[in-house]
């Protein structure tokens, strides 16, 4: 078992990574649920695959488990689903010593965390990630929230889980493209801070990210969360590839998946600011089942950047690669970034 501790004082918790953990969940959850009641939150697909097993594991240890489910997909990350979860918690009723348990990917984890942060002004919750993306990124660090029609993650709170239990066996049922979405985040950690991790993954790791590599990604995220829990500075490095990636997702009408968009976003950043690594990065993305060609106009992507919620005034903070394993934050006028993107497109058209 790999264990990564997140020492955040009275909000400290462990991320445990081991094959078979789902059926042994009670061993780790029970001490954290003194009230012995839990609300399992999951989408319908994940619940059908793993809900019963987790319920049985907890019930056998004396925890009374209720469940609430919702349709899979980003559309469920809404105020309506959030209310449904709160109503289910009140029907149990969950109280102070009880817990929410998020079984699923990023949508489920973010929704459950936000419900836990606000129900009774905050009760405990645990994460059981079922996607690689949730295992290496969204289940750790305490960002929770829901979308509004006006944009993604516009309502939320920082609320740390009390435990993250990652059983890599659960990731084997993912579609290859969903697993690859998580690989984009793993490669991102390599580009940001760890050339050795990048070299391990660059030949292709579809369904083969090891427990040690998962733990390494979590450690890298943990380290930046410890420096900047509330996302005011260094944590923004985690946005590598995301600013342009979000613009790509949005201008494709969400036809380009999150991981694919982040990979393309990283590649564009490399081509614009660090061409020396662009070829290696493109080969790594290809080997990991991620696209390297954008079938969209960069002018359209540049246009979508004007709607980025992280822009402050006319400026945007980009994460700029300097070499594999080192990046920096750079504040630039949005108009300058848009011009750069349009110039890449113009160059390609002339070539
Ligand atoms: N997923 C980026 C962050 O947690 O800050």
mmCIF file of C-alpha atoms and ligand atoms in Angstrom:
data_model
loop_
_atom_site.group_PDB
_atom_site.id
_atom_site.type_symbol
_atom_site.label_atom_id
_atom_site.label_comp_id
_atom_site.label_asym_id
_atom_site.label_seq_id
_atom_site.Cartn_x
_atom_site.Cartn_y
_atom_site.Cartn_z
ATOM 1 C CA UNK A 1 0.000 0.000 0.000
ATOM 2 C CA UNK A 2 1.160 3.514 -0.826
ATOM 3 C CA UNK A 3 0.143 6.145 1.723
ATOM 4 C CA UNK A 4 0.528 9.867 1.112
ATOM 5 C CA UNK A 5 -0.156 12.009 4.176
ATOM 6 C CA UNK A 6 -1.533 15.495 3.740
ATOM 7 C CA UNK A 7 -0.474 17.268 6.952
ATOM 8 C CA UNK A 8 -2.917 20.171 7.110
ATOM 9 C CA UNK A 9 -3.066 20.473 10.910
ATOM 10 C CA UNK A 10 -6.501 19.554 12.248
ATOM 11 C CA UNK A 11 -7.623 18.953 8.655
ATOM 12 C CA UNK A 12 -4.842 16.408 7.979
ATOM 13 C CA UNK A 13 -5.708 13.237 6.081
ATOM 14 C CA UNK A 14 -4.205 10.277 4.287
ATOM 15 C CA UNK A 15 -4.468 9.207 0.669
ATOM 16 C CA UNK A 16 -4.194 5.404 0.574
ATOM 17 C CA UNK A 17 -3.547 3.621 -2.699
ATOM 18 C CA UNK A 18 -3.768 -0.172 -2.975
ATOM 19 C CA UNK A 19 -5.401 -2.861 -5.032
ATOM 20 C CA UNK A 20 -8.363 -4.398 -3.160
ATOM 21 C CA UNK A 21 -9.048 -1.348 -0.959
ATOM 22 C CA UNK A 22 -12.741 -1.144 -1.950
ATOM 23 C CA UNK A 23 -13.586 -4.321 -0.066
ATOM 24 C CA UNK A 24 -11.393 -3.273 2.890
ATOM 25 C CA UNK A 25 -12.800 0.254 3.052
ATOM 26 C CA UNK A 26 -14.297 -0.208 6.524
ATOM 27 C CA UNK A 27 -10.868 -0.739 8.090
ATOM 28 C CA UNK A 28 -9.952 2.853 7.214
ATOM 29 C CA UNK A 29 -13.388 4.533 7.191
ATOM 30 C CA UNK A 30 -14.801 3.198 10.455
ATOM 31 C CA UNK A 31 -12.586 5.235 12.840
ATOM 32 C CA UNK A 32 -13.694 8.355 10.936
ATOM 33 C CA UNK A 33 -17.452 7.667 11.221
ATOM 34 C CA UNK A 34 -18.181 7.646 14.959
ATOM 35 C CA UNK A 35 -21.896 8.271 14.257
ATOM 36 C CA UNK A 36 -21.937 5.053 12.185
ATOM 37 C CA UNK A 37 -24.091 6.510 9.396
ATOM 38 C CA UNK A 38 -22.912 7.233 5.890
ATOM 39 C CA UNK A 39 -24.465 8.589 2.709
ATOM 40 C CA UNK A 40 -22.917 7.005 -0.363
ATOM 41 C CA UNK A 41 -22.988 9.412 -3.337
ATOM 42 C CA UNK A 42 -22.415 8.061 -6.817
ATOM 43 C CA UNK A 43 -23.533 8.323 -10.411
ATOM 44 C CA UNK A 44 -25.786 5.522 -11.647
ATOM 45 C CA UNK A 45 -23.074 3.857 -13.761
ATOM 46 C CA UNK A 46 -20.484 3.752 -11.001
ATOM 47 C CA UNK A 47 -23.070 2.743 -8.403
ATOM 48 C CA UNK A 48 -24.098 -0.242 -10.561
ATOM 49 C CA UNK A 49 -20.464 -1.328 -10.803
ATOM 50 C CA UNK A 50 -19.195 -0.771 -7.257
ATOM 51 C CA UNK A 51 -21.952 0.645 -5.027
ATOM 52 C CA UNK A 52 -23.102 -2.659 -3.617
ATOM 53 C CA UNK A 53 -19.570 -3.804 -2.740
ATOM 54 C CA UNK A 54 -18.769 -0.602 -0.877
ATOM 55 C CA UNK A 55 -22.129 -0.708 0.908
ATOM 56 C CA UNK A 56 -21.517 -4.323 1.987
ATOM 57 C CA UNK A 57 -17.988 -3.540 3.195
ATOM 58 C CA UNK A 58 -19.247 -0.675 5.384
ATOM 59 C CA UNK A 59 -22.427 -2.432 6.537
ATOM 60 C CA UNK A 60 -20.453 -5.487 7.689
ATOM 61 C CA UNK A 61 -18.509 -3.127 9.985
ATOM 62 C CA UNK A 62 -21.708 -1.745 11.525
ATOM 63 C CA UNK A 63 -22.167 1.433 9.453
ATOM 64 C CA UNK A 64 -25.725 2.170 8.290
ATOM 65 C CA UNK A 65 -25.393 3.150 4.628
ATOM 66 C CA UNK A 66 -27.928 5.101 2.551
ATOM 67 C CA UNK A 67 -27.277 5.952 -1.089
ATOM 68 C CA UNK A 68 -28.136 8.736 -3.504
ATOM 69 C CA UNK A 69 -27.421 8.490 -7.223
ATOM 70 C CA UNK A 70 -27.745 10.697 -10.297
ATOM 71 C CA UNK A 71 -27.126 10.369 -14.059
ATOM 72 C CA UNK A 72 -23.452 10.270 -15.078
ATOM 73 C CA UNK A 73 -21.917 13.320 -16.733
ATOM 74 C CA UNK A 74 -21.034 16.970 -16.265
ATOM 75 C CA UNK A 75 -24.706 18.044 -16.559
ATOM 76 C CA UNK A 76 -25.289 16.502 -13.111
ATOM 77 C CA UNK A 77 -22.788 18.868 -11.491
ATOM 78 C CA UNK A 78 -25.628 21.247 -10.805
ATOM 79 C CA UNK A 79 -27.435 22.985 -7.980
ATOM 80 C CA UNK A 80 -30.332 20.548 -8.549
ATOM 81 C CA UNK A 81 -28.143 17.465 -7.864
ATOM 82 C CA UNK A 82 -26.511 19.257 -4.930
ATOM 83 C CA UNK A 83 -29.969 19.804 -3.435
ATOM 84 C CA UNK A 84 -30.895 16.166 -4.079
ATOM 85 C CA UNK A 85 -27.813 15.064 -2.110
ATOM 86 C CA UNK A 86 -28.619 17.428 0.774
ATOM 87 C CA UNK A 87 -32.236 16.196 0.895
ATOM 88 C CA UNK A 88 -30.980 12.587 0.997
ATOM 89 C CA UNK A 89 -28.611 13.484 3.855
ATOM 90 C CA UNK A 90 -31.435 15.137 5.801
ATOM 91 C CA UNK A 91 -33.683 12.109 5.234
ATOM 92 C CA UNK A 92 -31.128 9.718 6.845
ATOM 93 C CA UNK A 93 -30.562 11.999 8.874
ATOM 94 C CA UNK A 94 -26.780 12.483 8.814
ATOM 95 C CA UNK A 95 -25.439 14.381 11.816
ATOM 96 C CA UNK A 96 -22.041 15.523 13.090
ATOM 97 C CA UNK A 97 -20.314 12.142 13.530
ATOM 98 C CA UNK A 98 -21.559 10.811 10.203
ATOM 99 C CA UNK A 99 -20.033 11.093 6.755
ATOM 100 C CA UNK A 100 -20.633 11.514 3.058
ATOM 101 C CA UNK A 101 -18.742 9.024 0.906
ATOM 102 C CA UNK A 102 -18.062 10.044 -2.717
ATOM 103 C CA UNK A 103 -17.701 6.997 -4.961
ATOM 104 C CA UNK A 104 -16.829 8.180 -8.472
ATOM 105 C CA UNK A 105 -14.882 10.621 -10.608
ATOM 106 C CA UNK A 106 -14.422 14.376 -10.454
ATOM 107 C CA UNK A 107 -18.102 15.306 -10.829
ATOM 108 C CA UNK A 108 -19.129 13.060 -7.921
ATOM 109 C CA UNK A 109 -16.205 14.133 -5.730
ATOM 110 C CA UNK A 110 -16.780 17.856 -6.303
ATOM 111 C CA UNK A 111 -20.546 17.592 -5.718
ATOM 112 C CA UNK A 112 -20.199 15.459 -2.590
ATOM 113 C CA UNK A 113 -17.456 17.644 -1.160
ATOM 114 C CA UNK A 114 -19.593 20.748 -1.626
ATOM 115 C CA UNK A 115 -22.605 19.049 -0.017
ATOM 116 C CA UNK A 116 -20.365 17.991 2.904
ATOM 117 C CA UNK A 117 -18.902 21.499 3.217
ATOM 118 C CA UNK A 118 -22.328 23.086 3.584
ATOM 119 C CA UNK A 119 -24.587 20.451 5.202
ATOM 120 C CA UNK A 120 -24.866 21.319 8.933
ATOM 121 C CA UNK A 121 -22.208 23.973 8.152
ATOM 122 C CA UNK A 122 -19.739 21.233 7.322
ATOM 123 C CA UNK A 123 -19.453 17.541 8.078
ATOM 124 C CA UNK A 124 -16.833 14.987 7.120
ATOM 125 C CA UNK A 125 -16.501 13.302 3.769
ATOM 126 C CA UNK A 126 -14.370 10.657 2.123
ATOM 127 C CA UNK A 127 -13.343 10.151 -1.464
ATOM 128 C CA UNK A 128 -13.211 6.810 -3.268
ATOM 129 C CA UNK A 129 -12.033 7.828 -6.771
ATOM 130 C CA UNK A 130 -13.015 5.640 -9.719
ATOM 131 C CA UNK A 131 -11.223 7.558 -12.491
ATOM 132 C CA UNK A 132 -7.492 8.141 -12.915
ATOM 133 C CA UNK A 133 -8.158 11.887 -13.097
ATOM 134 C CA UNK A 134 -9.918 11.836 -9.727
ATOM 135 C CA UNK A 135 -7.236 9.576 -8.233
ATOM 136 C CA UNK A 136 -4.304 11.838 -9.152
ATOM 137 C CA UNK A 137 -6.002 15.228 -9.031
ATOM 138 C CA UNK A 138 -9.563 16.097 -8.045
ATOM 139 C CA UNK A 139 -9.942 13.827 -4.978
ATOM 140 C CA UNK A 140 -6.995 15.560 -3.282
ATOM 141 C CA UNK A 141 -6.715 19.188 -2.211
ATOM 142 C CA UNK A 142 -10.221 20.135 -1.151
ATOM 143 C CA UNK A 143 -11.622 22.000 -4.155
ATOM 144 C CA UNK A 144 -15.370 21.301 -4.229
ATOM 145 C CA UNK A 145 -18.240 22.854 -6.121
ATOM 146 C CA UNK A 146 -20.918 22.814 -8.775
ATOM 147 C CA UNK A 147 -21.477 24.490 -12.141
ATOM 148 C CA UNK A 148 -23.949 27.236 -12.967
ATOM 149 C CA UNK A 149 -25.419 27.703 -16.451
ATOM 150 C CA UNK A 150 -23.028 30.690 -16.690
ATOM 151 C CA UNK A 151 -19.905 28.539 -16.223
ATOM 152 C CA UNK A 152 -18.058 25.652 -14.599
ATOM 153 C CA UNK A 153 -17.297 25.558 -10.860
ATOM 154 C CA UNK A 154 -18.797 28.993 -10.243
ATOM 155 C CA UNK A 155 -20.086 27.956 -6.790
ATOM 156 C CA UNK A 156 -17.917 26.064 -4.358
ATOM 157 C CA UNK A 157 -15.835 25.830 -1.215
ATOM 158 C CA UNK A 158 -12.484 24.573 -0.027
ATOM 159 C CA UNK A 159 -13.304 21.527 2.080
ATOM 160 C CA UNK A 160 -10.746 18.799 2.597
ATOM 161 C CA UNK A 161 -11.771 15.126 2.662
ATOM 162 C CA UNK A 162 -10.977 13.101 5.803
ATOM 163 C CA UNK A 163 -9.655 10.195 3.773
ATOM 164 C CA UNK A 164 -9.019 9.232 0.144
ATOM 165 C CA UNK A 165 -9.136 5.512 -0.657
ATOM 166 C CA UNK A 166 -7.859 4.746 -4.133
ATOM 167 C CA UNK A 167 -8.268 1.179 -5.379
ATOM 168 C CA UNK A 168 -6.590 1.032 -8.830
ATOM 169 C CA UNK A 169 -8.645 -2.078 -9.690
ATOM 170 C CA UNK A 170 -11.676 0.221 -10.057
ATOM 171 C CA UNK A 171 -9.974 2.080 -12.917
ATOM 172 C CA UNK A 172 -9.882 -1.034 -15.107
ATOM 173 C CA UNK A 173 -13.532 -0.550 -16.172
ATOM 174 C CA UNK A 174 -12.842 2.935 -17.597
ATOM 175 C CA UNK A 175 -13.103 3.476 -21.345
ATOM 176 C CA UNK A 176 -9.562 3.936 -22.749
ATOM 177 C CA UNK A 177 -10.285 7.597 -23.605
ATOM 178 C CA UNK A 178 -11.359 8.300 -19.995
ATOM 179 C CA UNK A 179 -8.202 6.656 -18.659
ATOM 180 C CA UNK A 180 -6.198 8.772 -21.132
ATOM 181 C CA UNK A 181 -7.865 11.897 -19.676
ATOM 182 C CA UNK A 182 -6.157 11.044 -16.390
ATOM 183 C CA UNK A 183 -2.862 10.379 -18.174
ATOM 184 C CA UNK A 184 -2.865 14.002 -19.378
ATOM 185 C CA UNK A 185 -2.862 15.082 -15.714
ATOM 186 C CA UNK A 186 -0.076 12.588 -14.869
ATOM 187 C CA UNK A 187 2.062 13.956 -17.740
ATOM 188 C CA UNK A 188 1.252 17.461 -16.481
ATOM 189 C CA UNK A 189 2.848 16.658 -13.091
ATOM 190 C CA UNK A 190 5.944 15.479 -14.970
ATOM 191 C CA UNK A 191 6.171 18.679 -17.017
ATOM 192 C CA UNK A 192 5.646 20.780 -13.889
ATOM 193 C CA UNK A 193 7.992 19.153 -11.408
ATOM 194 C CA UNK A 194 9.314 15.706 -12.205
ATOM 195 C CA UNK A 195 11.287 14.819 -15.321
ATOM 196 C CA UNK A 196 11.799 11.249 -14.030
ATOM 197 C CA UNK A 197 8.020 10.713 -13.772
ATOM 198 C CA UNK A 198 7.598 12.135 -17.281
ATOM 199 C CA UNK A 199 10.198 9.715 -18.682
ATOM 200 C CA UNK A 200 8.439 6.769 -17.047
ATOM 201 C CA UNK A 201 5.131 7.727 -18.656
ATOM 202 C CA UNK A 202 6.212 9.099 -22.026
ATOM 203 C CA UNK A 203 6.350 5.727 -23.808
ATOM 204 C CA UNK A 204 2.660 5.143 -23.026
ATOM 205 C CA UNK A 205 0.921 4.026 -19.829
ATOM 206 C CA UNK A 206 -2.635 3.175 -20.885
ATOM 207 C CA UNK A 207 -4.063 1.119 -17.981
ATOM 208 C CA UNK A 208 -0.554 0.800 -16.601
ATOM 209 C CA UNK A 209 -0.009 3.681 -14.168
ATOM 210 C CA UNK A 210 1.478 1.961 -11.115
ATOM 211 C CA UNK A 211 0.543 2.548 -7.482
ATOM 212 C CA UNK A 212 3.966 4.193 -7.012
ATOM 213 C CA UNK A 213 3.379 6.567 -9.944
ATOM 214 C CA UNK A 214 -0.130 7.394 -8.681
ATOM 215 C CA UNK A 215 1.353 8.137 -5.259
ATOM 216 C CA UNK A 216 4.056 10.314 -6.845
ATOM 217 C CA UNK A 217 1.392 12.407 -8.626
ATOM 218 C CA UNK A 218 -0.536 12.749 -5.349
ATOM 219 C CA UNK A 219 2.660 13.759 -3.499
ATOM 220 C CA UNK A 220 3.361 16.482 -6.059
ATOM 221 C CA UNK A 221 -0.187 17.791 -5.738
ATOM 222 C CA UNK A 222 -0.008 17.515 -1.930
ATOM 223 C CA UNK A 223 3.195 19.568 -1.855
ATOM 224 C CA UNK A 224 1.695 22.480 -3.777
ATOM 225 C CA UNK A 225 -1.559 22.323 -1.745
ATOM 226 C CA UNK A 226 0.505 22.591 1.461
ATOM 227 C CA UNK A 227 2.216 25.706 0.074
ATOM 228 C CA UNK A 228 -0.974 27.366 -1.148
ATOM 229 C CA UNK A 229 -4.160 25.630 -0.021
ATOM 230 C CA UNK A 230 -6.481 28.480 -1.098
ATOM 231 C CA UNK A 231 -5.112 28.798 -4.625
ATOM 232 C CA UNK A 232 -3.726 32.323 -4.315
ATOM 233 C CA UNK A 233 -0.298 31.623 -5.839
ATOM 234 C CA UNK A 234 1.778 28.485 -6.459
ATOM 235 C CA UNK A 235 -1.246 26.149 -6.654
ATOM 236 C CA UNK A 236 -2.114 27.928 -9.904
ATOM 237 C CA UNK A 237 0.784 26.003 -11.474
ATOM 238 C CA UNK A 238 -1.668 23.071 -11.556
ATOM 239 C CA UNK A 239 -3.456 25.020 -14.299
ATOM 240 C CA UNK A 240 -0.717 24.094 -16.790
ATOM 241 C CA UNK A 241 -2.529 23.477 -20.081
ATOM 242 C CA UNK A 242 -5.874 24.294 -18.449
ATOM 243 C CA UNK A 243 -6.378 27.941 -19.443
ATOM 244 C CA UNK A 244 -6.090 27.223 -23.150
ATOM 245 C CA UNK A 245 -7.542 23.748 -22.494
ATOM 246 C CA UNK A 246 -10.780 25.222 -21.092
ATOM 247 C CA UNK A 247 -11.025 27.532 -24.107
ATOM 248 C CA UNK A 248 -10.589 24.478 -26.378
ATOM 249 C CA UNK A 249 -13.261 22.497 -24.472
ATOM 250 C CA UNK A 250 -15.646 25.411 -24.636
ATOM 251 C CA UNK A 251 -15.129 26.287 -28.287
ATOM 252 C CA UNK A 252 -15.546 22.608 -29.259
ATOM 253 C CA UNK A 253 -18.911 22.568 -27.424
ATOM 254 C CA UNK A 254 -17.277 20.046 -25.017
ATOM 255 C CA UNK A 255 -16.676 17.539 -27.861
ATOM 256 C CA UNK A 256 -12.962 17.599 -26.899
ATOM 257 C CA UNK A 257 -12.634 15.867 -23.514
ATOM 258 C CA UNK A 258 -10.963 17.556 -20.544
ATOM 259 C CA UNK A 259 -7.765 15.479 -20.672
ATOM 260 C CA UNK A 260 -7.431 15.826 -24.439
ATOM 261 C CA UNK A 261 -7.908 19.603 -24.113
ATOM 262 C CA UNK A 262 -5.345 19.851 -21.303
ATOM 263 C CA UNK A 263 -2.839 17.896 -23.412
ATOM 264 C CA UNK A 264 -3.440 20.203 -26.383
ATOM 265 C CA UNK A 265 -3.228 23.217 -24.065
ATOM 266 C CA UNK A 266 0.163 22.047 -22.731
ATOM 267 C CA UNK A 267 1.383 21.433 -26.271
ATOM 268 C CA UNK A 268 0.365 24.932 -27.412
ATOM 269 C CA UNK A 269 2.090 26.457 -24.382
ATOM 270 C CA UNK A 270 5.234 24.508 -25.250
ATOM 271 C CA UNK A 271 5.094 25.592 -28.899
ATOM 272 C CA UNK A 272 4.603 29.233 -27.896
ATOM 273 C CA UNK A 273 7.047 29.516 -25.010
ATOM 274 C CA UNK A 274 9.386 26.509 -24.981
ATOM 275 C CA UNK A 275 9.629 24.979 -28.469
ATOM 276 C CA UNK A 276 12.574 22.805 -27.355
ATOM 277 C CA UNK A 277 10.204 20.464 -25.474
ATOM 278 C CA UNK A 278 7.295 20.527 -27.959
ATOM 279 C CA UNK A 279 8.373 17.471 -29.979
ATOM 280 C CA UNK A 280 8.944 15.308 -26.890
ATOM 281 C CA UNK A 281 5.643 16.395 -25.388
ATOM 282 C CA UNK A 282 3.750 15.661 -28.620
ATOM 283 C CA UNK A 283 5.248 12.138 -28.781
ATOM 284 C CA UNK A 284 4.320 11.541 -25.118
ATOM 285 C CA UNK A 285 0.729 12.652 -25.724
ATOM 286 C CA UNK A 286 0.422 10.428 -28.804
ATOM 287 C CA UNK A 287 1.883 7.423 -26.974
ATOM 288 C CA UNK A 288 -0.729 7.940 -24.257
ATOM 289 C CA UNK A 289 -3.717 8.040 -26.589
ATOM 290 C CA UNK A 290 -4.089 11.823 -26.469
ATOM 291 C CA UNK A 291 -4.521 14.064 -29.538
ATOM 292 C CA UNK A 292 -1.843 16.429 -30.789
ATOM 293 C CA UNK A 293 -3.859 17.989 -33.612
ATOM 294 C CA UNK A 294 -6.500 20.562 -32.878
ATOM 295 C CA UNK A 295 -9.394 20.367 -35.333
ATOM 296 C CA UNK A 296 -10.632 23.817 -34.390
ATOM 297 C CA UNK A 297 -9.642 27.306 -35.390
ATOM 298 C CA UNK A 298 -7.184 28.890 -32.945
ATOM 299 C CA UNK A 299 -8.917 32.205 -33.595
ATOM 300 C CA UNK A 300 -12.060 30.640 -32.102
ATOM 301 C CA UNK A 301 -10.040 29.351 -29.122
ATOM 302 C CA UNK A 302 -8.502 32.811 -28.686
ATOM 303 C CA UNK A 303 -12.009 34.283 -28.655
ATOM 304 C CA UNK A 304 -13.119 31.860 -25.910
ATOM 305 C CA UNK A 305 -10.209 33.077 -23.735
ATOM 306 C CA UNK A 306 -12.017 36.383 -23.200
ATOM 307 C CA UNK A 307 -14.588 34.434 -21.123
ATOM 308 C CA UNK A 308 -11.993 32.836 -18.806
ATOM 309 C CA UNK A 309 -13.215 33.282 -15.240
ATOM 310 C CA UNK A 310 -9.635 33.471 -13.949
ATOM 311 C CA UNK A 311 -8.800 36.587 -15.921
ATOM 312 C CA UNK A 312 -8.295 39.654 -13.783
ATOM 313 C CA UNK A 313 -8.999 42.865 -15.635
ATOM 314 C CA UNK A 314 -7.344 42.479 -19.009
ATOM 315 C CA UNK A 315 -4.724 39.996 -17.763
ATOM 316 C CA UNK A 316 -4.498 36.264 -17.485
ATOM 317 C CA UNK A 317 -1.989 34.111 -15.574
ATOM 318 C CA UNK A 318 -0.480 31.427 -17.750
ATOM 319 C CA UNK A 319 1.683 28.497 -16.706
ATOM 320 C CA UNK A 320 4.714 28.646 -18.945
ATOM 321 C CA UNK A 321 6.994 25.609 -19.364
ATOM 322 C CA UNK A 322 10.740 26.246 -19.209
ATOM 323 C CA UNK A 323 11.868 22.649 -19.499
ATOM 324 C CA UNK A 324 10.373 19.252 -18.636
ATOM 325 C CA UNK A 325 10.184 19.446 -14.834
ATOM 326 C CA UNK A 326 10.073 23.233 -14.533
ATOM 327 C CA UNK A 327 7.394 25.830 -15.229
ATOM 328 C CA UNK A 328 6.608 29.345 -14.064
ATOM 329 C CA UNK A 329 3.546 31.541 -13.644
ATOM 330 C CA UNK A 330 3.443 34.486 -16.055
ATOM 331 C CA UNK A 331 0.846 37.237 -16.126
ATOM 332 C CA UNK A 332 0.105 38.428 -19.658
ATOM 333 C CA UNK A 333 -2.480 40.685 -21.267
ATOM 334 C CA UNK A 334 -5.296 38.534 -22.709
ATOM 335 C CA UNK A 335 -4.941 40.385 -26.014
ATOM 336 C CA UNK A 336 -1.263 39.369 -26.235
ATOM 337 C CA UNK A 337 -2.110 35.674 -25.662
ATOM 338 C CA UNK A 338 -4.838 35.918 -28.292
ATOM 339 C CA UNK A 339 -2.392 37.449 -30.780
ATOM 340 C CA UNK A 340 0.126 34.680 -30.075
ATOM 341 C CA UNK A 341 -2.522 31.998 -30.729
ATOM 342 C CA UNK A 342 -3.621 33.666 -33.954
ATOM 343 C CA UNK A 343 0.037 33.940 -35.073
ATOM 344 C CA UNK A 344 0.506 30.144 -34.626
ATOM 345 C CA UNK A 345 -2.542 29.624 -36.826
ATOM 346 C CA UNK A 346 -1.280 32.068 -39.449
ATOM 347 C CA UNK A 347 2.146 30.333 -39.522
ATOM 348 C CA UNK A 348 0.452 26.943 -39.975
ATOM 349 C CA UNK A 349 -1.677 28.265 -42.813
ATOM 350 C CA UNK A 350 1.440 29.548 -44.623
ATOM 351 C CA UNK A 351 3.388 26.312 -44.098
HETATM 352 N N1 LIG B 1 -7.269 20.706 -9.966
HETATM 353 C C1 LIG B 1 -6.497 21.848 -9.653
HETATM 354 C C2 LIG B 1 -6.436 22.149 -8.194
HETATM 355 O O1 LIG B 1 -6.846 21.339 -7.387
HETATM 356 O O2 LIG B 1 -5.982 23.197 -7.804
#
